[in-house]
Amino acid sequence: MKRTRTACGMTAMTLTLGACGMNNGGDAAESGGGGRSIVIDEPFAPAAGWALETDDAFVLSKAGCLETLVSRADSGELAPMLATSWKQTTPRTWKFTLRSGATFQNGDPFDAKAVTAALQHALKVKAPSAAFGPDAIAGVKALDKGTVAVTTVAPDPLVPERLATPNTGILAPQAYQKSHIDPKGTCTGPFTLAEEVPQQSVRMKRNDSYWGGRAKLASAEVRFIADGAKRATQIQTGEAQLVRKLPATSTQDLKGSSGIRVDTAELSRTTSLILNNKKAPLDNVKVRQAIQAVVDTKKINQAVYFGAARPAVGPFAPTEPFAPSGAQPVKADPAKARALLAQAGVEPSSIKVQLLTYTEGASFADLAAVLQDQLKSIGIKVTIKTADYASLEPEMLSGDFDMTLLSRNHLGDMPDPLGFLAADYSCKGSFNVSHFCDPRVDALIHKAGTTTDRGKRYAIESEAASVLQSHAVNVFLVHDTESVARSSRVTGYSIDPYYTLTANLDVAPK
């Protein structure tokens, strides 16, 4: 999923790279000193002038530049990053102790004043992130050089989780320009942004002053390639050494290839058929339930994902603690679908809808075709519109669409599904693409946000998920896996939604 949400000017630091890219990775020497390099292919390019309230923050985090106060460990638990510790001192106040050895890449001091300025900027933008916005956060204050206090609007047990999202990444004061964010030299991470070709690539150079220790790689080129087949080709030819989000067909083709390793992991991500709940006839719950009933997620998993995904039981996978207990995928039942449409007083042949699908979505072209065929089986006519995500998102957010495919990480906004539920399914959610509003769900989201006990909070979030599924707010299709191909010489990598280019990533010499 990608959220631009605001239109910002492009960064002024744009430079030009060679047409053939930086190098072929591994053994190349960079100017100014020797060292190993890597080429990484990512599906999504920055699209909002590096505005940190958008998914550009995730791009910058994956590129090894942007860091947050709190991080997620491999286990999914919280871990120190730019803050070494934190504690709740009152029901509405959390104190964060900052890392003393960190500095910004331009040499500016990393201190409470800079952190406070960065977080206050995050609160003041036109469309704040779901995890860290003025609806939840009342203010940020520097208590002394190494301590920051975050106060909340109401008692909030999830402030550390909120500060683990890249949307709360910390940049030096000079990054915050009037028309854009300039990350060049203003990050704290193991790599600094050296050059950018808008919508094409960024060149990253090792930050030798990194607080976490010198990175193993000297440099990297991160390429933004929406076409999954092209990404797969680049790992085969050796043009890239690490390629993320492979389509299922490419994954099958690459398995067993000499010198290439393919890793697949189940993600906290669900691919859904998003239905516009405010647009007729999809504003009728029985019409939505009819569409849900005709979609065969088992066949989709086999035909599109070669059995590598998991048919969805709602927005959350059955292995997750906040999924409804005993939930099962909806079974395809065309007769039930026709009956539901009859109850709604809607003739199937009268339903003519357009399905949006974006080129960056792995296997989305095949998925759209299968859905088109399944809905056609009961008389619903579907046309497909395909474009890059950035050009489609305005239609989604404005409500000027019928249905769209969307792959969404429900632990992306914060390491708890509350951020996802609030952004996507509350009446005032910042990414409510479904245009769904139900006071009962809003009440559950509010209750979850004030519940300290994790188990009890998960139970409330599970109840909200049950409502979304039973009301067919969207048709939840599959719980995703991500497949990543890498050269067998690449070490120090594991699939992670926040981090790709890390200090531990390395490429062994040929």
CSV table of N, CA and C in Angstrom, one decimal, residues 344-458:
chain,number,residue,atom,x,y,z
A,344,ALA,N,-32.0,-7.4,-2.4
A,344,ALA,CA,-31.7,-6.0,-2.5
A,344,ALA,C,-32.5,-5.3,-3.6
A,345,GLY,N,-33.2,-6.1,-4.4
A,345,GLY,CA,-33.9,-5.5,-5.5
A,345,GLY,C,-33.0,-5.0,-6.6
A,346,VAL,N,-31.9,-5.7,-6.8
A,346,VAL,CA,-30.9,-5.3,-7.8
A,346,VAL,C,-30.7,-6.4,-8.8
A,347,GLU,N,-30.9,-6.1,-10.1
A,347,GLU,CA,-30.7,-7.1,-11.1
A,347,GLU,C,-29.2,-7.2,-11.4
A,348,PRO,N,-28.6,-8.4,-11.4
A,348,PRO,CA,-27.1,-8.5,-11.5
A,348,PRO,C,-26.6,-7.8,-12.8
A,349,SER,N,-27.4,-7.9,-13.9
A,349,SER,CA,-26.9,-7.3,-15.2
A,349,SER,C,-26.9,-5.8,-15.1
A,350,SER,N,-27.5,-5.2,-14.1
A,350,SER,CA,-27.6,-3.8,-14.0
A,350,SER,C,-26.3,-3.2,-13.4
A,351,ILE,N,-25.5,-4.1,-12.8
A,351,ILE,CA,-24.3,-3.7,-12.0
A,351,ILE,C,-23.2,-3.6,-13.0
A,352,LYS,N,-22.7,-2.5,-13.3
A,352,LYS,CA,-21.5,-2.2,-14.2
A,352,LYS,C,-20.5,-1.4,-13.4
A,353,VAL,N,-19.4,-2.0,-13.1
A,353,VAL,CA,-18.4,-1.3,-12.2
A,353,VAL,C,-17.1,-1.4,-12.9
A,354,GLN,N,-16.2,-0.4,-12.4
A,354,GLN,CA,-14.9,-0.4,-12.9
A,354,GLN,C,-13.9,-0.8,-11.7
A,355,LEU,N,-13.0,-1.6,-12.0
A,355,LEU,CA,-12.0,-2.1,-11.0
A,355,LEU,C,-10.7,-1.4,-11.3
A,356,LEU,N,-10.2,-0.7,-10.3
A,356,LEU,CA,-8.9,-0.1,-10.4
A,356,LEU,C,-7.8,-1.1,-9.9
A,357,THR,N,-6.7,-1.1,-10.6
A,357,THR,CA,-5.6,-1.9,-10.2
A,357,THR,C,-4.3,-1.2,-10.6
A,358,TYR,N,-3.3,-1.3,-9.7
A,358,TYR,CA,-2.1,-0.5,-9.9
A,358,TYR,C,-0.9,-1.5,-10.3
A,359,THR,N,-0.1,-0.9,-11.1
A,359,THR,CA,1.0,-1.7,-11.8
A,359,THR,C,2.0,-2.3,-10.7
A,360,GLU,N,2.2,-1.6,-9.6
A,360,GLU,CA,3.1,-2.0,-8.6
A,360,GLU,C,2.7,-3.2,-7.8
A,361,GLY,N,1.4,-3.5,-7.9
A,361,GLY,CA,0.9,-4.6,-7.1
A,361,GLY,C,1.3,-6.0,-7.7
A,362,ALA,N,2.0,-6.8,-6.9
A,362,ALA,CA,2.5,-8.1,-7.4
A,362,ALA,C,1.3,-8.9,-7.8
A,363,SER,N,1.2,-9.4,-9.0
A,363,SER,CA,0.2,-10.3,-9.5
A,363,SER,C,-1.2,-9.7,-9.7
A,364,PHE,N,-1.3,-8.4,-9.5
A,364,PHE,CA,-2.6,-7.7,-9.6
A,364,PHE,C,-3.2,-7.8,-11.0
A,365,ALA,N,-2.5,-7.9,-12.0
A,365,ALA,CA,-3.1,-8.0,-13.4
A,365,ALA,C,-3.8,-9.3,-13.4
A,366,ASP,N,-3.2,-10.4,-13.0
A,366,ASP,CA,-3.9,-11.7,-13.0
A,366,ASP,C,-5.0,-11.7,-12.0
A,367,LEU,N,-4.9,-11.2,-10.9
A,367,LEU,CA,-5.9,-11.1,-9.9
A,367,LEU,C,-7.2,-10.4,-10.4
A,368,ALA,N,-7.0,-9.3,-11.0
A,368,ALA,CA,-8.1,-8.5,-11.6
A,368,ALA,C,-8.8,-9.3,-12.6
A,369,ALA,N,-8.1,-10.0,-13.5
A,369,ALA,CA,-8.8,-10.8,-14.5
A,369,ALA,C,-9.6,-11.9,-13.9
A,370,VAL,N,-9.1,-12.6,-12.9
A,370,VAL,CA,-9.8,-13.6,-12.2
A,370,VAL,C,-11.1,-13.1,-11.5
A,371,LEU,N,-11.0,-12.0,-10.9
A,371,LEU,CA,-12.2,-11.3,-10.2
A,371,LEU,C,-13.2,-10.9,-11.3
A,372,GLN,N,-12.7,-10.4,-12.4
A,372,GLN,CA,-13.6,-10.0,-13.5
A,372,GLN,C,-14.4,-11.2,-13.9
A,373,ASP,N,-13.8,-12.3,-14.1
A,373,ASP,CA,-14.4,-13.6,-14.6
A,373,ASP,C,-15.4,-14.1,-13.5
A,374,GLN,N,-15.0,-14.1,-12.3
A,374,GLN,CA,-15.9,-14.6,-11.2
A,374,GLN,C,-17.2,-13.8,-11.1
A,375,LEU,N,-17.0,-12.4,-11.1
A,375,LEU,CA,-18.2,-11.6,-11.0
A,375,LEU,C,-19.1,-11.7,-12.3
A,376,LYS,N,-18.5,-11.9,-13.4
A,376,LYS,CA,-19.2,-12.1,-14.6
A,376,LYS,C,-20.1,-13.4,-14.6
A,377,SER,N,-19.7,-14.4,-13.8
A,377,SER,CA,-20.5,-15.6,-13.7
A,377,SER,C,-21.9,-15.4,-13.1
A,378,ILE,N,-22.2,-14.3,-12.4
A,378,ILE,CA,-23.5,-14.0,-12.0
A,378,ILE,C,-24.1,-12.8,-12.7
A,379,GLY,N,-23.4,-12.3,-13.7
A,379,GLY,CA,-24.0,-11.2,-14.5
A,379,GLY,C,-23.4,-9.8,-14.2
A,380,ILE,N,-22.5,-9.7,-13.3
A,380,ILE,CA,-21.9,-8.4,-13.0
A,380,ILE,C,-20.8,-8.1,-14.0
A,381,LYS,N,-20.9,-6.9,-14.6
A,381,LYS,CA,-19.9,-6.5,-15.7
A,381,LYS,C,-18.8,-5.7,-15.0
A,382,VAL,N,-17.6,-6.1,-15.2
A,382,VAL,CA,-16.5,-5.4,-14.6
A,382,VAL,C,-15.5,-5.0,-15.7
A,383,THR,N,-15.2,-3.7,-15.7
A,383,THR,CA,-14.1,-3.2,-16.6
A,383,THR,C,-12.9,-2.9,-15.7
A,384,ILE,N,-11.7,-3.1,-16.3
A,384,ILE,CA,-10.5,-2.9,-15.5
A,384,ILE,C,-9.7,-1.7,-16.0
A,385,LYS,N,-9.3,-0.9,-15.0
A,385,LYS,CA,-8.4,0.3,-15.3
A,385,LYS,C,-7.1,0.1,-14.6
A,386,THR,N,-6.0,0.1,-15.3
A,386,THR,CA,-4.7,-0.2,-14.7
A,386,THR,C,-3.8,1.1,-14.9
A,387,ALA,N,-3.1,1.5,-13.8
A,387,ALA,CA,-2.2,2.6,-13.9
A,387,ALA,C,-1.3,2.5,-12.7
A,388,ASP,N,-0.3,3.4,-12.6
A,388,ASP,CA,0.6,3.4,-11.5
A,388,ASP,C,-0.2,3.9,-10.2
A,389,TYR,N,0.2,3.5,-9.1
A,389,TYR,CA,-0.5,3.8,-7.9
A,389,TYR,C,-0.8,5.3,-7.6
A,390,ALA,N,0.3,6.1,-7.8
A,390,ALA,CA,0.2,7.5,-7.5
A,390,ALA,C,-0.9,8.2,-8.3
A,391,SER,N,-1.2,7.7,-9.5
A,391,SER,CA,-2.2,8.3,-10.3
A,391,SER,C,-3.6,7.8,-10.0
A,392,LEU,N,-3.7,6.7,-9.3
A,392,LEU,CA,-5.0,6.1,-8.9
A,392,LEU,C,-5.5,6.6,-7.6
A,393,GLU,N,-4.5,6.9,-6.7
A,393,GLU,CA,-4.9,7.1,-5.3
A,393,GLU,C,-5.8,8.3,-5.1
A,394,PRO,N,-5.7,9.4,-5.9
A,394,PRO,CA,-6.7,10.5,-5.7
A,394,PRO,C,-8.1,10.1,-6.0
A,395,GLU,N,-8.3,9.2,-6.9
A,395,GLU,CA,-9.7,8.6,-7.1
A,395,GLU,C,-10.2,7.9,-5.9
A,396,MET,N,-9.3,7.1,-5.3
A,396,MET,CA,-9.6,6.3,-4.1
A,396,MET,C,-10.0,7.2,-3.0
A,397,LEU,N,-9.2,8.2,-2.7
A,397,LEU,CA,-9.4,9.0,-1.5
A,397,LEU,C,-10.6,9.9,-1.7
A,398,SER,N,-10.9,10.4,-3.0
A,398,SER,CA,-12.0,11.2,-3.2
A,398,SER,C,-13.4,10.5,-3.3
A,399,GLY,N,-13.3,9.2,-3.5
A,399,GLY,CA,-14.5,8.4,-3.6
A,399,GLY,C,-15.0,8.3,-5.0
A,400,ASP,N,-14.2,8.7,-6.0
A,400,ASP,CA,-14.6,8.7,-7.4
A,400,ASP,C,-14.2,7.4,-8.0
A,401,PHE,N,-14.7,6.3,-7.5
A,401,PHE,CA,-14.4,5.0,-8.0
A,401,PHE,C,-15.4,4.0,-7.5
A,402,ASP,N,-15.4,2.8,-8.1
A,402,ASP,CA,-16.3,1.7,-7.7
A,402,ASP,C,-15.6,0.7,-6.8
A,403,MET,N,-14.6,0.1,-7.3
A,403,MET,CA,-13.8,-0.8,-6.5
A,403,MET,C,-12.3,-0.8,-6.9
A,404,THR,N,-11.5,-1.2,-6.0
A,404,THR,CA,-10.1,-1.2,-6.3
A,404,THR,C,-9.4,-2.3,-5.6
A,405,LEU,N,-8.3,-2.8,-6.1
A,405,LEU,CA,-7.5,-3.8,-5.4
A,405,LEU,C,-6.5,-3.0,-4.6
A,406,LEU,N,-6.2,-3.5,-3.4
A,406,LEU,CA,-5.3,-2.8,-2.5
A,406,LEU,C,-4.6,-3.9,-1.6
A,407,SER,N,-3.3,-3.8,-1.5
A,407,SER,CA,-2.6,-4.6,-0.5
A,407,SER,C,-2.1,-3.7,0.6
A,408,ARG,N,-2.6,-4.1,1.8
A,408,ARG,CA,-2.4,-3.2,3.0
A,408,ARG,C,-1.8,-3.9,4.2
A,409,ASN,N,-0.7,-3.3,4.7
A,409,ASN,CA,-0.1,-3.9,5.9
A,409,ASN,C,-0.8,-3.3,7.1
A,410,HIS,N,-1.5,-4.2,7.9
A,410,HIS,CA,-2.2,-3.7,9.0
A,410,HIS,C,-1.4,-3.4,10.2
A,411,LEU,N,-0.1,-3.7,10.2
A,411,LEU,CA,0.9,-3.3,11.2
A,411,LEU,C,1.9,-2.3,10.7
A,412,GLY,N,1.5,-1.6,9.6
A,412,GLY,CA,2.4,-0.6,9.0
A,412,GLY,C,2.4,0.7,9.7
A,413,ASP,N,1.2,1.2,10.0
A,413,ASP,CA,1.0,2.5,10.7
A,413,ASP,C,1.6,2.4,12.1
A,414,MET,N,1.5,1.3,12.7
A,414,MET,CA,2.1,1.1,14.0
A,414,MET,C,2.1,-0.4,14.4
A,415,PRO,N,2.9,-0.9,15.3
A,415,PRO,CA,3.0,-2.3,15.6
A,415,PRO,C,1.8,-2.8,16.4
A,416,ASP,N,0.6,-2.3,16.1
A,416,ASP,CA,-0.7,-2.8,16.7
A,416,ASP,C,-1.7,-2.4,15.6
A,417,PRO,N,-2.7,-3.3,15.4
A,417,PRO,CA,-3.7,-3.0,14.4
A,417,PRO,C,-4.6,-1.8,14.6
A,418,LEU,N,-4.5,-1.2,15.8
A,418,LEU,CA,-5.3,0.0,16.1
A,418,LEU,C,-5.1,1.1,15.0
A,419,GLY,N,-3.8,1.3,14.7
A,419,GLY,CA,-3.5,2.4,13.7
A,419,GLY,C,-4.2,2.1,12.4
A,420,PHE,N,-4.1,0.9,11.9
A,420,PHE,CA,-4.8,0.5,10.7
A,420,PHE,C,-6.3,0.7,10.8
A,421,LEU,N,-6.9,0.2,11.8
A,421,LEU,CA,-8.4,0.3,12.0
A,421,LEU,C,-8.8,1.8,12.0
A,422,ALA,N,-8.0,2.6,12.7
A,422,ALA,CA,-8.4,4.0,12.8
A,422,ALA,C,-8.2,4.7,11.5
A,423,ALA,N,-7.2,4.4,10.8
A,423,ALA,CA,-7.0,5.1,9.5
A,423,ALA,C,-7.9,4.6,8.4
A,424,ASP,N,-8.2,3.3,8.4
A,424,ASP,CA,-9.0,2.7,7.2
A,424,ASP,C,-10.5,2.6,7.5
A,425,TYR,N,-10.9,2.5,8.8
A,425,TYR,CA,-12.3,2.1,9.0
A,425,TYR,C,-13.0,3.0,10.0
A,426,SER,N,-12.3,4.1,10.5
A,426,SER,CA,-13.1,5.0,11.4
A,426,SER,C,-13.7,6.1,10.5
A,427,CYS,N,-14.8,6.7,10.9
A,427,CYS,CA,-15.5,7.7,10.1
A,427,CYS,C,-14.6,8.8,9.6
A,428,LYS,N,-13.6,9.2,10.4
A,428,LYS,CA,-12.7,10.3,10.0
A,428,LYS,C,-11.3,9.8,9.7
A,429,GLY,N,-11.2,8.5,9.3
A,429,GLY,CA,-9.9,7.9,9.0
A,429,GLY,C,-9.2,8.6,7.9
A,430,SER,N,-7.9,8.7,8.1
A,430,SER,CA,-7.1,9.4,7.1
A,430,SER,C,-6.9,8.6,5.8
A,431,PHE,N,-7.1,7.3,5.9
A,431,PHE,CA,-7.0,6.5,4.7
A,431,PHE,C,-8.2,5.6,4.5
A,432,ASN,N,-9.4,6.1,4.7
A,432,ASN,CA,-10.6,5.4,4.6
A,432,ASN,C,-11.1,5.3,3.2
A,433,VAL,N,-10.3,4.5,2.4
A,433,VAL,CA,-10.6,4.3,1.0
A,433,VAL,C,-12.0,3.7,0.8
A,434,SER,N,-12.5,2.9,1.7
A,434,SER,CA,-13.8,2.2,1.6
A,434,SER,C,-14.9,3.2,1.7
A,435,HIS,N,-14.6,4.4,2.3
A,435,HIS,CA,-15.6,5.4,2.6
A,435,HIS,C,-16.7,4.8,3.5
A,436,PHE,N,-16.3,4.0,4.5
A,436,PHE,CA,-17.1,3.3,5.4
A,436,PHE,C,-17.2,4.1,6.7
A,437,CYS,N,-18.4,4.2,7.3
A,437,CYS,CA,-18.6,4.9,8.5
A,437,CYS,C,-19.7,4.2,9.3
A,438,ASP,N,-19.3,3.7,10.5
A,438,ASP,CA,-20.2,3.0,11.4
A,438,ASP,C,-19.9,3.4,12.8
A,439,PRO,N,-20.8,4.1,13.5
A,439,PRO,CA,-20.5,4.6,14.9
A,439,PRO,C,-20.1,3.4,15.8
A,440,ARG,N,-20.6,2.2,15.6
A,440,ARG,CA,-20.3,1.1,16.4
A,440,ARG,C,-18.8,0.7,16.3
A,441,VAL,N,-18.3,0.8,15.0
A,441,VAL,CA,-16.9,0.5,14.8
A,441,VAL,C,-16.0,1.6,15.4
A,442,ASP,N,-16.5,2.8,15.2
A,442,ASP,CA,-15.7,3.9,15.9
A,442,ASP,C,-15.6,3.7,17.4
A,443,ALA,N,-16.7,3.3,18.0
A,443,ALA,CA,-16.7,3.1,19.4
A,443,ALA,C,-15.7,2.0,19.8
A,444,LEU,N,-15.7,0.9,19.0
A,444,LEU,CA,-14.7,-0.2,19.3
A,444,LEU,C,-13.3,0.3,19.1
A,445,ILE,N,-13.0,1.1,18.1
A,445,ILE,CA,-11.7,1.6,17.9
A,445,ILE,C,-11.2,2.5,19.1
A,446,HIS,N,-12.2,3.4,19.5
A,446,HIS,CA,-11.9,4.2,20.7
A,446,HIS,C,-11.6,3.4,21.9
A,447,LYS,N,-12.4,2.4,22.1
A,447,LYS,CA,-12.2,1.6,23.3
A,447,LYS,C,-10.9,0.8,23.3
A,448,ALA,N,-10.5,0.3,22.1
A,448,ALA,CA,-9.2,-0.4,22.0
A,448,ALA,C,-8.1,0.6,22.3
A,449,GLY,N,-8.2,1.8,21.9
A,449,GLY,CA,-7.1,2.8,22.0
A,449,GLY,C,-6.9,3.2,23.5
A,450,THR,N,-7.8,2.9,24.4
A,450,THR,CA,-7.7,3.3,25.8
A,450,THR,C,-7.5,2.1,26.6
A,451,THR,N,-7.4,0.9,26.1
A,451,THR,CA,-7.2,-0.3,26.8
A,451,THR,C,-5.8,-0.7,27.0
A,452,THR,N,-5.3,-0.7,28.2
A,452,THR,CA,-3.9,-1.0,28.5
A,452,THR,C,-3.5,-2.4,28.3
A,453,ASP,N,-4.4,-3.3,28.8
A,453,ASP,CA,-4.1,-4.8,28.7
A,453,ASP,C,-4.1,-5.2,27.2
A,454,ARG,N,-3.0,-5.8,26.7
A,454,ARG,CA,-2.8,-6.1,25.3
A,454,ARG,C,-3.8,-7.2,24.9
A,455,GLY,N,-4.0,-8.2,25.7
A,455,GLY,CA,-5.0,-9.2,25.4
A,455,GLY,C,-6.4,-8.7,25.2
A,456,LYS,N,-6.8,-7.8,26.1
A,456,LYS,CA,-8.1,-7.3,26.1
A,456,LYS,C,-8.3,-6.4,24.8
A,457,ARG,N,-7.2,-5.6,24.5
A,457,ARG,CA,-7.2,-4.8,23.4
A,457,ARG,C,-7.4,-5.6,22.1
A,458,TYR,N,-6.6,-6.7,22.0
A,458,TYR,CA,-6.7,-7.5,20.8
A,458,TYR,C,-8.1,-8.1,20.7
